[in-house]
Coordinates of C-alpha atoms and ligand atoms in Angstrom, one line a residue:
X85 CA 0.4 -2.1 -0.4
X86 CA 0.2 -5.8 1.3
X87 CA 0.5 -9.5 -1.0
X88 CA -0.6 -7.2 -4.0
X89 CA -3.3 -5.5 -5.4
X90 CA -4.5 -7.0 -8.8
X91 CA -5.2 -3.6 -9.6
X92 CA -3.8 -3.1 -13.4
X93 CA -1.7 -1.3 -14.6
X94 CA 2.2 -0.3 -15.7
X95 CA 4.8 2.7 -15.2
X96 CA 4.6 4.9 -17.9
X97 CA 7.3 5.1 -20.4
X98 CA 9.6 8.1 -20.1
X99 CA 9.2 8.3 -15.5
X100 CA 11.1 10.6 -15.2
X101 CA 10.9 10.7 -11.1
X102 CA 11.6 7.1 -9.8
X103 CA 14.8 4.8 -10.4
X104 CA 14.3 1.4 -11.1
X105 CA 16.7 -0.9 -10.3
X106 CA 17.3 -4.6 -11.9
X107 CA 17.4 -7.4 -9.1
X108 CA 17.5 -10.9 -8.9
X109 CA 15.5 -14.1 -7.5
X110 CA 18.0 -15.3 -5.0
X111 CA 15.0 -17.1 -3.0
X112 CA 11.7 -18.3 -2.8
X113 CA 9.6 -19.6 0.6
X114 CA 6.6 -21.1 0.6
X115 CA 5.4 -19.4 3.7
X116 CA 1.7 -20.4 3.9
X117 CA -0.5 -21.7 1.7
X118 CA -1.2 -19.8 -1.9
X119 CA 2.0 -17.3 -0.1
X120 CA 5.5 -17.3 -1.2
X121 CA 8.1 -14.7 0.1
X122 CA 10.7 -13.5 -2.8
X123 CA 14.4 -12.0 -1.8
X124 CA 15.8 -10.3 -4.1
X125 CA 19.1 -8.7 -4.7
X126 CA 21.0 -6.6 -7.0
X127 CA 23.0 -8.1 -9.2
X128 CA 25.8 -6.5 -8.0
X129 CA 25.0 -7.1 -4.5
X130 CA 25.1 -3.2 -4.2
X131 CA 22.6 -1.9 -1.5
X132 CA 19.1 -1.7 -2.3
X133 CA 17.5 2.3 -1.6
X134 CA 16.8 2.3 2.7
X135 CA 12.6 2.4 3.4
X136 CA 10.4 2.1 6.4
X137 CA 7.8 0.7 7.9
X138 CA 4.6 0.5 5.5
X139 CA 6.8 0.9 2.4
X140 CA 5.8 -1.4 -1.0
X141 CA 7.5 -1.2 -4.7
X142 CA 6.3 -1.7 -8.1
X143 CA 7.8 -5.2 -9.5
X144 CA 8.0 -5.0 -12.8
X145 CA 7.8 -8.5 -14.5
X146 CA 9.3 -9.4 -18.1
X147 CA 5.5 -10.1 -18.9
X148 CA 4.8 -6.1 -19.3
X149 CA 2.6 -5.9 -15.1
X150 CA 3.5 -3.8 -13.0
X151 CA 1.8 -5.2 -9.4
X152 CA 3.0 -3.3 -6.1
X153 CA 3.8 -5.3 -2.2
X154 CA 4.7 -4.4 0.5
X155 CA 8.2 -4.4 1.6
X156 CA 8.1 -7.0 4.3
X157 CA 12.8 -7.5 4.9
X158 CA 15.7 -6.4 4.6
X159 CA 18.8 -6.4 6.4
X160 CA 20.4 -3.6 8.0
X161 CA 22.6 -3.0 5.0
X162 CA 19.6 -3.0 2.7
X163 CA 21.4 -6.0 0.1
X164 CA 19.0 -7.2 0.2
X165 CA 14.4 -6.6 0.0
X166 CA 11.6 -9.3 1.2
X167 CA 8.6 -9.2 -0.7
X168 CA 5.4 -11.7 0.1
X169 CA 2.5 -12.8 -2.3
X170 CA -0.5 -14.4 -2.3
X171 CA -1.6 -16.2 -5.6
X172 CA -4.8 -14.4 -5.9
X173 CA -7.9 -17.0 -7.0
X174 CA -8.4 -14.4 -10.0
X175 CA -5.3 -13.4 -10.9
X176 CA -4.8 -11.0 -13.5
X177 CA -1.9 -12.7 -14.2
X178 CA 0.7 -10.7 -11.6
X179 CA 0.9 -13.5 -8.5
X180 CA 0.3 -16.5 -10.7
X181 CA 3.7 -15.0 -13.1
X182 CA 4.9 -15.1 -9.6
X183 CA 4.2 -18.3 -8.5
X184 CA 4.2 -20.5 -11.6
X185 CA 7.5 -18.6 -13.4
X186 CA 9.3 -16.9 -11.1
X187 CA 12.9 -18.8 -10.1
X188 CA 15.6 -17.6 -8.1
X189 CA 18.4 -16.7 -10.4
X190 CA 15.8 -14.5 -13.0
X191 CA 16.0 -10.9 -13.4
X192 CA 13.3 -8.4 -12.6
X193 CA 13.2 -4.4 -12.3
X194 CA 11.9 -3.0 -9.2
X195 CA 11.5 0.5 -8.8
X196 CA 11.8 3.0 -5.4
X197 CA 10.2 2.3 -2.8
X198 CA 7.0 4.2 -2.0
X199 CA 5.1 4.7 1.5
X200 CA 2.3 6.2 1.5
X201 CA 1.1 4.4 5.4
X202 CA 3.8 5.1 7.7
X203 CA 4.8 4.4 11.2
X204 CA 4.0 7.9 12.6
X205 CA 5.3 7.9 16.2
X206 CA 2.5 7.0 19.2
X207 CA 2.9 5.5 22.8
X208 CA 0.5 3.8 21.5
X209 CA -0.8 0.9 18.8
X210 CA -3.3 -0.8 17.7
X211 CA -2.6 -3.7 14.2
X212 CA -5.5 -5.1 12.2
X213 CA -4.5 -7.7 9.9
X214 CA -6.3 -9.6 7.7
X215 CA -5.2 -12.4 5.2
X216 CA -2.3 -11.5 2.7
X217 CA -2.9 -8.2 4.9
X218 CA -0.5 -8.6 8.2
X219 CA 2.5 -8.3 5.3
X220 CA 3.1 -4.5 5.4
X221 CA 2.0 -5.1 9.7
X222 CA 5.2 -7.2 9.6
X223 CA 8.0 -4.2 9.9
X224 CA 5.2 -1.9 11.4
X225 CA 5.6 -4.6 14.8
X226 CA 9.1 -4.9 14.6
X227 CA 9.5 -0.8 14.7
X228 CA 7.4 -1.0 17.2
X229 CA 9.0 -3.0 19.8
X230 CA 11.7 -1.4 18.5
X231 CA 10.5 2.0 20.4
X232 CA 9.6 0.4 23.2
X233 CA 6.3 1.0 22.8
X234 CA 2.5 -0.9 23.4
X235 CA 1.4 -2.6 20.6
X236 CA -1.5 -4.9 20.2
X237 CA -1.5 -7.9 16.9
X238 CA -4.6 -9.1 15.8
X239 CA -3.9 -10.8 12.6
X240 CA -7.2 -12.8 10.9
X241 CA -7.2 -15.3 8.6
X242 CA -9.1 -18.2 7.0
X243 CA -7.3 -20.9 8.7
X244 CA -4.1 -20.6 10.6
X245 CA -2.3 -22.6 7.0
X246 CA -3.3 -19.9 5.1
X247 CA -2.0 -17.7 7.7
X248 CA 1.6 -16.7 6.3
X249 CA 3.8 -15.4 9.0
X250 CA 1.2 -16.7 11.8
X251 CA 3.7 -18.7 13.9
X252 CA 7.0 -16.3 13.7
X253 CA 4.6 -13.2 14.4
X254 CA 4.1 -14.9 18.2
X255 CA 7.5 -16.7 18.4
X256 CA 9.2 -13.2 18.5
X257 CA 6.6 -11.6 20.3
X258 CA 4.7 -13.8 22.3
X259 CA 1.5 -12.3 23.8
X260 CA 1.0 -9.5 22.1
X261 CA -0.1 -10.9 18.3
X262 CA -2.7 -12.8 18.9
X263 CA -4.4 -14.9 15.9
X264 CA -7.8 -15.2 14.5
X265 CA -8.5 -18.4 12.2
X266 CA -11.4 -18.1 11.2
X267 CA -12.1 -21.9 10.8
X268 CA -11.8 -22.1 14.8
X269 CA -12.5 -18.6 16.6
X270 CA -14.3 -17.3 14.1
X271 CA -13.6 -13.6 12.1
X272 CA -11.5 -11.3 14.1
X273 CA -13.4 -9.3 16.7
X274 CA -14.2 -5.7 16.3
X275 CA -16.8 -4.5 18.3
X276 CA -14.7 -5.8 21.4
X277 CA -11.2 -4.6 19.8
X278 CA -12.1 -1.4 18.7
X279 CA -14.8 -0.4 22.0
X280 CA -12.6 1.8 24.1
X281 CA -9.7 2.9 22.6
X282 CA -7.3 4.9 24.5
X283 CA -5.9 8.6 23.7
X284 CA -2.6 7.7 23.0
X285 CA -3.3 4.7 20.6
X286 CA -3.6 4.3 17.1
X287 CA -4.5 2.7 14.5
X288 CA -3.0 1.0 11.5
X289 CA -5.3 -1.7 9.3
X290 CA -4.4 -4.3 6.2
X291 CA -6.4 -6.3 4.5
X292 CA -9.3 -7.8 2.0
X293 CA -11.6 -4.7 1.5
X294 CA -14.2 -5.9 3.6
X295 CA -12.4 -6.5 6.4
X296 CA -11.3 -2.6 6.0
X297 CA -15.2 -1.5 5.4
X298 CA -16.4 -3.3 8.9
X299 CA -13.0 -1.7 11.0
X300 CA -13.8 1.7 9.5
X301 CA -18.0 1.6 10.2
X302 CA -16.4 -0.2 14.5
X303 CA -14.7 2.6 14.6
X304 CA -16.3 5.3 12.8
X305 CA -19.2 4.0 15.9
X306 CA -16.3 3.5 18.4
X307 CA -15.5 7.5 18.2
X308 CA -11.9 7.3 16.8
X309 CA -11.1 10.1 15.7
X310 CA -10.2 9.6 11.8
X311 CA -6.6 11.0 12.2
X312 CA -5.4 7.9 14.4
X313 CA -7.1 5.3 11.9
X314 CA -4.6 4.5 9.2
X315 CA -5.3 1.8 6.2
X316 CA -3.8 0.6 4.0
X317 CA -5.7 -1.5 0.9
X318 CA -5.2 -3.9 -2.0
X319 CA -7.9 -2.1 -4.1
X320 CA -10.0 1.0 -5.0
X321 CA -12.5 2.0 -2.9
X322 CA -16.0 4.8 -4.3
X323 CA -15.7 7.5 -2.7
X324 CA -18.6 10.4 -3.2
X325 CA -17.1 13.4 -5.3
X326 CA -18.3 15.4 -7.5
X327 CA -19.8 15.4 -11.2
X328 CA -17.4 13.7 -14.2
X329 CA -16.1 17.8 -15.9
X330 CA -13.5 18.6 -18.2
X331 CA -10.9 20.7 -16.7
X332 CA -8.3 23.0 -18.0
X333 CA -5.1 21.5 -16.0
X334 CA -1.7 23.9 -15.8
X335 CA 1.8 21.6 -15.8
X336 CA 3.5 24.8 -14.4
X337 CA 6.7 23.0 -14.0
X338 CA 6.2 22.1 -18.6
X339 CA 5.1 25.3 -19.5
X340 CA 2.2 23.0 -20.7
X341 CA -2.1 23.7 -20.8
X342 CA -4.3 21.1 -21.6
X343 CA -7.9 20.8 -21.9
X344 CA -8.6 17.0 -19.9
X345 CA -12.3 16.0 -21.1
X346 CA -14.2 15.2 -19.1
X347 CA -14.0 11.3 -19.4
X348 CA -10.5 11.4 -19.3
X349 CA -7.3 11.0 -16.5
X350 CA -6.0 14.1 -15.5
X351 CA -3.0 12.0 -15.8
X352 CA -3.3 10.8 -19.6
X353 CA -4.6 13.6 -20.0
X354 CA -1.0 15.5 -19.7
X355 CA 0.8 12.4 -20.7
X356 CA -1.6 13.8 -24.1
X357 CA -0.3 17.1 -24.0
X358 CA 3.5 16.0 -24.0
X359 CA 3.9 15.9 -20.0
X360 CA 4.9 13.0 -18.3
X361 CA 4.4 11.9 -14.3
X362 CA 5.3 9.0 -12.4
X363 CA 2.6 6.2 -12.3
X364 CA 1.9 2.5 -11.2
X365 CA -1.6 1.3 -10.2
X366 CA -3.5 3.8 -12.2
X367 CA -6.2 3.1 -9.4
X368 CA -5.3 6.3 -6.9
X369 CA -4.0 3.1 -4.6
X370 CA 0.5 3.0 -5.0
X371 CA 0.7 7.4 -4.5
X372 CA 2.9 7.0 -7.5
X373 CA 1.4 9.9 -9.2
X374 CA 1.1 12.5 -6.5
X375 CA 1.6 15.7 -7.6
X376 CA 1.7 19.1 -5.9
X377 CA -1.3 21.1 -5.9
X378 CA -0.1 25.2 -6.8
X379 CA -3.7 26.6 -7.7
X380 CA -7.1 25.3 -7.2
X381 CA -9.0 22.5 -5.2
X382 CA -8.1 19.2 -5.9
X383 CA -11.7 16.0 -5.9
X384 CA -9.8 13.8 -4.7
X385 CA -11.5 10.2 -5.0
X386 CA -7.8 8.2 -4.5
X387 CA -7.1 6.2 -1.3
X388 CA -3.4 7.7 -0.5
X389 CA -4.0 10.8 1.1
X390 CA -4.7 11.0 4.8
X391 CA -7.6 13.4 5.9
X392 CA -6.0 15.8 6.6
X393 CA -3.7 16.5 3.3
X394 CA -7.0 16.1 1.4
X395 CA -8.3 18.7 3.0
X396 CA -5.4 20.7 2.8
X397 CA -5.5 20.2 -1.1
X398 CA -2.1 20.7 -1.6
X399 CA -1.0 17.1 -3.3
X400 CA -3.7 15.3 -5.0
X401 CA -3.6 12.0 -7.6
X402 CA -4.5 12.7 -10.8
X403 CA -4.5 8.8 -11.8
X404 CA -8.6 9.8 -11.0
X405 CA -9.0 12.2 -9.1
X406 CA -9.9 15.9 -10.9
X407 CA -10.9 19.5 -9.5
X408 CA -13.4 21.0 -8.3
X409 CA -13.9 25.0 -10.8
X410 CA -13.1 24.6 -14.4
X411 CA -8.3 24.6 -13.4
X412 CA -6.3 22.9 -11.4
X413 CA -2.3 24.3 -11.9
X414 CA 0.4 21.4 -11.0
X415 CA 3.7 21.3 -10.3
X416 CA 4.9 18.8 -12.8
Ligands
LIG28 S1 -0.8 5.7 -10.3 FE1 -0.9 5.4 -8.6 S2 -2.4 6.1 -7.4 FE2 -1.8 7.4 -8.8

């Protein structure tokens, strides 16, 4: 998840499955208009958990706000994490807090890294980033270069001044990086970029919703297979799904069965019955609440699972997804 989704939500209390780390802000750097990077370290200097390109963390701010940010950098010993935060004009508090109040020396909490935007092995990648959506792609292009894959990154933004890390990318990777500041060159030429696909190419895209919709449309029109396209979304999309009906949810490991009403999420219904699960965005975009399905068919409404995972129906996001049928059994 890049820059940040301002999706409201907070990790539930008593979260049994995810570690929380106290970290201290050791550096703030202005990277572009309204974009600040934040370096975080453990107070005792101990290493943080390892992560792979595409991973994000929950940042738990002292004002009770939780936001997800892509990890953009760590030294080899994982003694720090770096994230980048765009100050959203319509901030619901998270990005504004980071820009206005967060200062070096301040302590905050972090969740463990999660990754639902992993870089699958491939000989060839096409990376498309829009605005702060560049953040998860930063570690991906480094990994692609290290793997000696062929790759190109097309990075769009309002203007060069607003495009964080643009000059560093060009300096490090030369012609593999193409910048598309809209005020000078117009929008990303998606029709041209997606027109032809080599069979071995994977597409990774992160940015605002209109960009992702346009990429999806163009890629489908050009015949890209669904499994070759990977999106990281800031905010939930609207999915076609079945009706909201009451469903009986069995939490097999907890030995609990609860009838979840049509206007209640499965996650909330389980919490009401005393089953505490990890959660963060509560909007189907972060993957924190992922649960294994033991029986029943999920009605997926999230933006995390791949088409293949949705079809398999082995896991689901109970913060938004429901069931096709009257009963579903989860391994929680
Ligand atoms: S809490 Fe984020 S996907 Fe469910």
